[in-house]
Amino acid sequence: MVVDARDPLFYRCPDLEAYAREIDEHKKMMLLVNKADLLPPEVRAKWAEYFRRNDILFVFWSAIAATAVLEGKVLKEQWRKPDNFQNTDDPEVVIYGRDELLARLQSEAQEIVRARNSRAPVDETQRENAVVGFVGYPNVGKSSTINALVGQKRTGVTSTPGKTKHFQTLIISEELMLCDCPGLVFPSFSSSRYEMITCGVLPIDRMTEHREAIQVVADKVPRRVIESVYNITLPKPKTYERQSRPPLAAEVLRAYCASRGYVASSGLPDETKAARQILKDYIGGKLPHFAMPPGMTEEKIEDDTGRETGSDSEEGEGDEEGSEQVPGIDDVLDDLTSFDLANGLASTKKVTVKKESASHKQHKKPQRKKDRNWRVKNTEEGDGMPLVRVFQKPANTGPLTMR
């Protein structure tokens, strides 16, 4: 089962392992931890300890690095690591090369064949070859691994999930045959749609709501790493907010659009284009991130990713000390005003301040009396109500008739 080294447990499916053992007790399930060169040795050692403690067969591997060595190409910046990334005393932490992985698969296959033939009936034909199938989520590197092991491009490879459409078999030797299958999305109630997009399981180009997916990225990648990779400056939290909170998706997208000049036809920042590019960098390894095994805390790890958890805790302590000071009412009102302006809630009209008039002009003038001359005065003939004139008009007698 091929999994991504940055979060192996997300891509692992224990139900599939149990199903394989139910079909044949001789079948073995091995975790091929791909993209392991994106992890520092300290994190790989923690994952190796976790796998050993839970009796999980595993191998660290990098299909991109193996393909680049095979073709003589230079790796991209995010895949180039210092020399100490491979130097380790634990042989299980070392990232396997192409020949080493083939030898490991060959030895495991021969062991399975011997165990199966030893328990098979005497009259049954004994098999001399074993089949190694590569299964897993989409876009974890199954086809890339097979191409690297075969030594040439035999299967289609792309960053878009769902490239492999049908089952493929490739014969390596008389004792070993490789099988490539389409990506399988296993049912899970713990992951949302946006987490599956950020993990490369669902296509990015079909994404309809981009802010939720970018918020997942902002929660997993430290603020200073985003600023360092993209050479941008993210807005700092307000004085009334938690100073150690992760950046908001809107803040990341607006800062990225401003630095790259992404503007939509409406004149607003093109957040959709920026979100797609950030997600591709996140999945491709340009934005460094990794998950730790359950029950293990992140210790101070100094690596090229710039992710030092110890410095994060120190900064958090300093922020907490600074956050003890209660902000003044003027600062809070200024922050609320800036928040309203940023979200379009404040009025855009200019507020004109009325000048204070002189003191001698502030006297209250007497109320103007209305003209009541049209009313009838209180006399014997009238009661003070409006006068109603009576008009008399002669009745119409009709046309005259002559006799």
PDB file of C-alpha atoms in Angstrom, residues 206-307:
ATOM      1  CA  ARG A 206     -12.972  20.959  -9.743  1.00  0.00           C
ATOM      2  CA  MET A 207     -12.897  22.876  -6.499  1.00  0.00           C
ATOM      3  CA  THR A 208     -15.837  25.244  -6.031  1.00  0.00           C
ATOM      4  CA  GLU A 209     -15.122  26.718  -2.579  1.00  0.00           C
ATOM      5  CA  HIS A 210     -11.481  27.647  -2.224  1.00  0.00           C
ATOM      6  CA  ARG A 211     -11.268  29.419   1.129  1.00  0.00           C
ATOM      7  CA  GLU A 212     -12.094  26.323   3.149  1.00  0.00           C
ATOM      8  CA  ALA A 213      -9.303  24.335   1.486  1.00  0.00           C
ATOM      9  CA  ILE A 214      -6.798  27.161   1.963  1.00  0.00           C
ATOM     10  CA  GLN A 215      -7.755  27.340   5.632  1.00  0.00           C
ATOM     11  CA  VAL A 216      -6.709  23.694   6.005  1.00  0.00           C
ATOM     12  CA  VAL A 217      -3.322  24.632   4.524  1.00  0.00           C
ATOM     13  CA  ALA A 218      -2.990  27.667   6.810  1.00  0.00           C
ATOM     14  CA  ASP A 219      -3.739  25.518   9.863  1.00  0.00           C
ATOM     15  CA  LYS A 220      -1.000  22.987   9.024  1.00  0.00           C
ATOM     16  CA  VAL A 221       1.776  25.251   7.691  1.00  0.00           C
ATOM     17  CA  PRO A 222       3.274  27.793  10.139  1.00  0.00           C
ATOM     18  CA  ARG A 223       2.790  31.472   9.413  1.00  0.00           C
ATOM     19  CA  ARG A 224       6.484  32.244   8.995  1.00  0.00           C
ATOM     20  CA  VAL A 225       6.958  29.349   6.575  1.00  0.00           C
ATOM     21  CA  ILE A 226       4.256  30.751   4.278  1.00  0.00           C
ATOM     22  CA  GLU A 227       5.840  34.193   4.457  1.00  0.00           C
ATOM     23  CA  SER A 228       9.298  32.782   3.734  1.00  0.00           C
ATOM     24  CA  VAL A 229       8.273  30.574   0.804  1.00  0.00           C
ATOM     25  CA  TYR A 230       6.171  33.196  -0.981  1.00  0.00           C
ATOM     26  CA  ASN A 231       8.088  36.270   0.229  1.00  0.00           C
ATOM     27  CA  ILE A 232       4.928  37.934   1.504  1.00  0.00           C
ATOM     28  CA  THR A 233       3.872  39.580   4.762  1.00  0.00           C
ATOM     29  CA  LEU A 234       0.690  38.338   6.382  1.00  0.00           C
ATOM     30  CA  PRO A 235      -1.405  40.622   8.604  1.00  0.00           C
ATOM     31  CA  LYS A 236      -0.738  40.175  12.289  1.00  0.00           C
ATOM     32  CA  PRO A 237      -3.587  39.209  14.627  1.00  0.00           C
ATOM     33  CA  LYS A 238      -5.536  42.036  16.217  1.00  0.00           C
ATOM     34  CA  THR A 239      -4.855  43.034  19.785  1.00  0.00           C
ATOM     35  CA  TYR A 240      -8.074  41.396  20.994  1.00  0.00           C
ATOM     36  CA  GLU A 241      -7.323  38.102  19.158  1.00  0.00           C
ATOM     37  CA  ARG A 242      -5.122  35.187  20.158  1.00  0.00           C
ATOM     38  CA  GLN A 243      -1.652  36.139  18.944  1.00  0.00           C
ATOM     39  CA  SER A 244      -0.662  32.547  18.133  1.00  0.00           C
ATOM     40  CA  ARG A 245      -3.671  31.845  15.904  1.00  0.00           C
ATOM     41  CA  PRO A 246      -3.008  30.580  12.364  1.00  0.00           C
ATOM     42  CA  PRO A 247      -3.526  33.026   9.508  1.00  0.00           C
ATOM     43  CA  LEU A 248      -6.958  33.217   7.940  1.00  0.00           C
ATOM     44  CA  ALA A 249      -7.561  31.980   4.415  1.00  0.00           C
ATOM     45  CA  ALA A 250      -8.650  35.443   3.289  1.00  0.00           C
ATOM     46  CA  GLU A 251      -5.423  36.951   4.627  1.00  0.00           C
ATOM     47  CA  VAL A 252      -3.254  34.404   2.810  1.00  0.00           C
ATOM     48  CA  LEU A 253      -5.118  34.745  -0.478  1.00  0.00           C
ATOM     49  CA  ARG A 254      -5.155  38.546  -0.465  1.00  0.00           C
ATOM     50  CA  ALA A 255      -1.459  38.774   0.375  1.00  0.00           C
ATOM     51  CA  TYR A 256      -0.603  36.227  -2.331  1.00  0.00           C
ATOM     52  CA  CYS A 257      -2.737  38.016  -4.953  1.00  0.00           C
ATOM     53  CA  ALA A 258      -1.157  41.343  -4.051  1.00  0.00           C
ATOM     54  CA  SER A 259       2.374  39.957  -4.437  1.00  0.00           C
ATOM     55  CA  ARG A 260       1.639  38.153  -7.724  1.00  0.00           C
ATOM     56  CA  GLY A 261      -0.726  40.717  -9.228  1.00  0.00           C
ATOM     57  CA  TYR A 262      -3.682  38.327  -9.556  1.00  0.00           C
ATOM     58  CA  VAL A 263      -6.733  40.461 -10.332  1.00  0.00           C
ATOM     59  CA  ALA A 264     -10.071  39.190 -11.616  1.00  0.00           C
ATOM     60  CA  SER A 265     -12.175  40.892 -14.287  1.00  0.00           C
ATOM     61  CA  SER A 266     -14.278  42.500 -11.557  1.00  0.00           C
ATOM     62  CA  GLY A 267     -11.233  44.324 -10.204  1.00  0.00           C
ATOM     63  CA  LEU A 268     -11.089  42.217  -7.020  1.00  0.00           C
ATOM     64  CA  PRO A 269      -8.231  39.840  -6.104  1.00  0.00           C
ATOM     65  CA  ASP A 270      -8.407  36.592  -8.091  1.00  0.00           C
ATOM     66  CA  GLU A 271      -8.578  34.310  -5.065  1.00  0.00           C
ATOM     67  CA  THR A 272      -9.575  31.248  -7.101  1.00  0.00           C
ATOM     68  CA  LYS A 273      -6.393  31.327  -9.175  1.00  0.00           C
ATOM     69  CA  ALA A 274      -4.278  31.989  -6.103  1.00  0.00           C
ATOM     70  CA  ALA A 275      -5.928  29.130  -4.183  1.00  0.00           C
ATOM     71  CA  ARG A 276      -5.229  26.634  -6.962  1.00  0.00           C
ATOM     72  CA  GLN A 277      -1.566  27.621  -7.123  1.00  0.00           C
ATOM     73  CA  ILE A 278      -1.148  27.427  -3.335  1.00  0.00           C
ATOM     74  CA  LEU A 279      -2.784  23.998  -3.210  1.00  0.00           C
ATOM     75  CA  LYS A 280      -0.530  22.703  -5.985  1.00  0.00           C
ATOM     76  CA  ASP A 281       2.512  23.959  -4.081  1.00  0.00           C
ATOM     77  CA  TYR A 282       1.198  22.341  -0.917  1.00  0.00           C
ATOM     78  CA  ILE A 283       0.683  18.961  -2.563  1.00  0.00           C
ATOM     79  CA  GLY A 284       3.892  19.176  -4.591  1.00  0.00           C
ATOM     80  CA  GLY A 285       6.076  19.802  -1.552  1.00  0.00           C
ATOM     81  CA  LYS A 286       6.942  23.475  -2.006  1.00  0.00           C
ATOM     82  CA  LEU A 287       5.120  24.270   1.236  1.00  0.00           C
ATOM     83  CA  PRO A 288       6.790  21.944   3.783  1.00  0.00           C
ATOM     84  CA  HIS A 289       4.521  20.212   6.252  1.00  0.00           C
ATOM     85  CA  PHE A 290       4.276  16.847   7.982  1.00  0.00           C
ATOM     86  CA  ALA A 291       2.217  15.074  10.628  1.00  0.00           C
ATOM     87  CA  MET A 292       3.606  13.410  13.723  1.00  0.00           C
ATOM     88  CA  PRO A 293       2.672   9.886  14.903  1.00  0.00           C
ATOM     89  CA  PRO A 294      -0.147   9.605  17.436  1.00  0.00           C
ATOM     90  CA  GLY A 295       0.956  10.055  21.015  1.00  0.00           C
ATOM     91  CA  MET A 296       4.171  11.825  20.052  1.00  0.00           C
ATOM     92  CA  THR A 297       4.812  15.539  20.440  1.00  0.00           C
ATOM     93  CA  GLU A 298       6.892  17.654  18.127  1.00  0.00           C
ATOM     94  CA  GLU A 299      10.293  18.311  19.620  1.00  0.00           C
ATOM     95  CA  LYS A 300      12.722  20.958  18.503  1.00  0.00           C
ATOM     96  CA  ILE A 301      13.608  19.953  14.945  1.00  0.00           C
ATOM     97  CA  GLU A 302      15.919  22.149  12.941  1.00  0.00           C
ATOM     98  CA  ASP A 303      15.731  21.429   9.231  1.00  0.00           C
ATOM     99  CA  ASP A 304      15.517  23.189   5.914  1.00  0.00           C
ATOM    100  CA  THR A 305      11.763  23.493   6.190  1.00  0.00           C
ATOM    101  CA  GLY A 306      12.265  26.180   8.817  1.00  0.00           C
ATOM    102  CA  ARG A 307       9.815  24.421  11.091  1.00  0.00           C
TER     103      ARG A 307
END
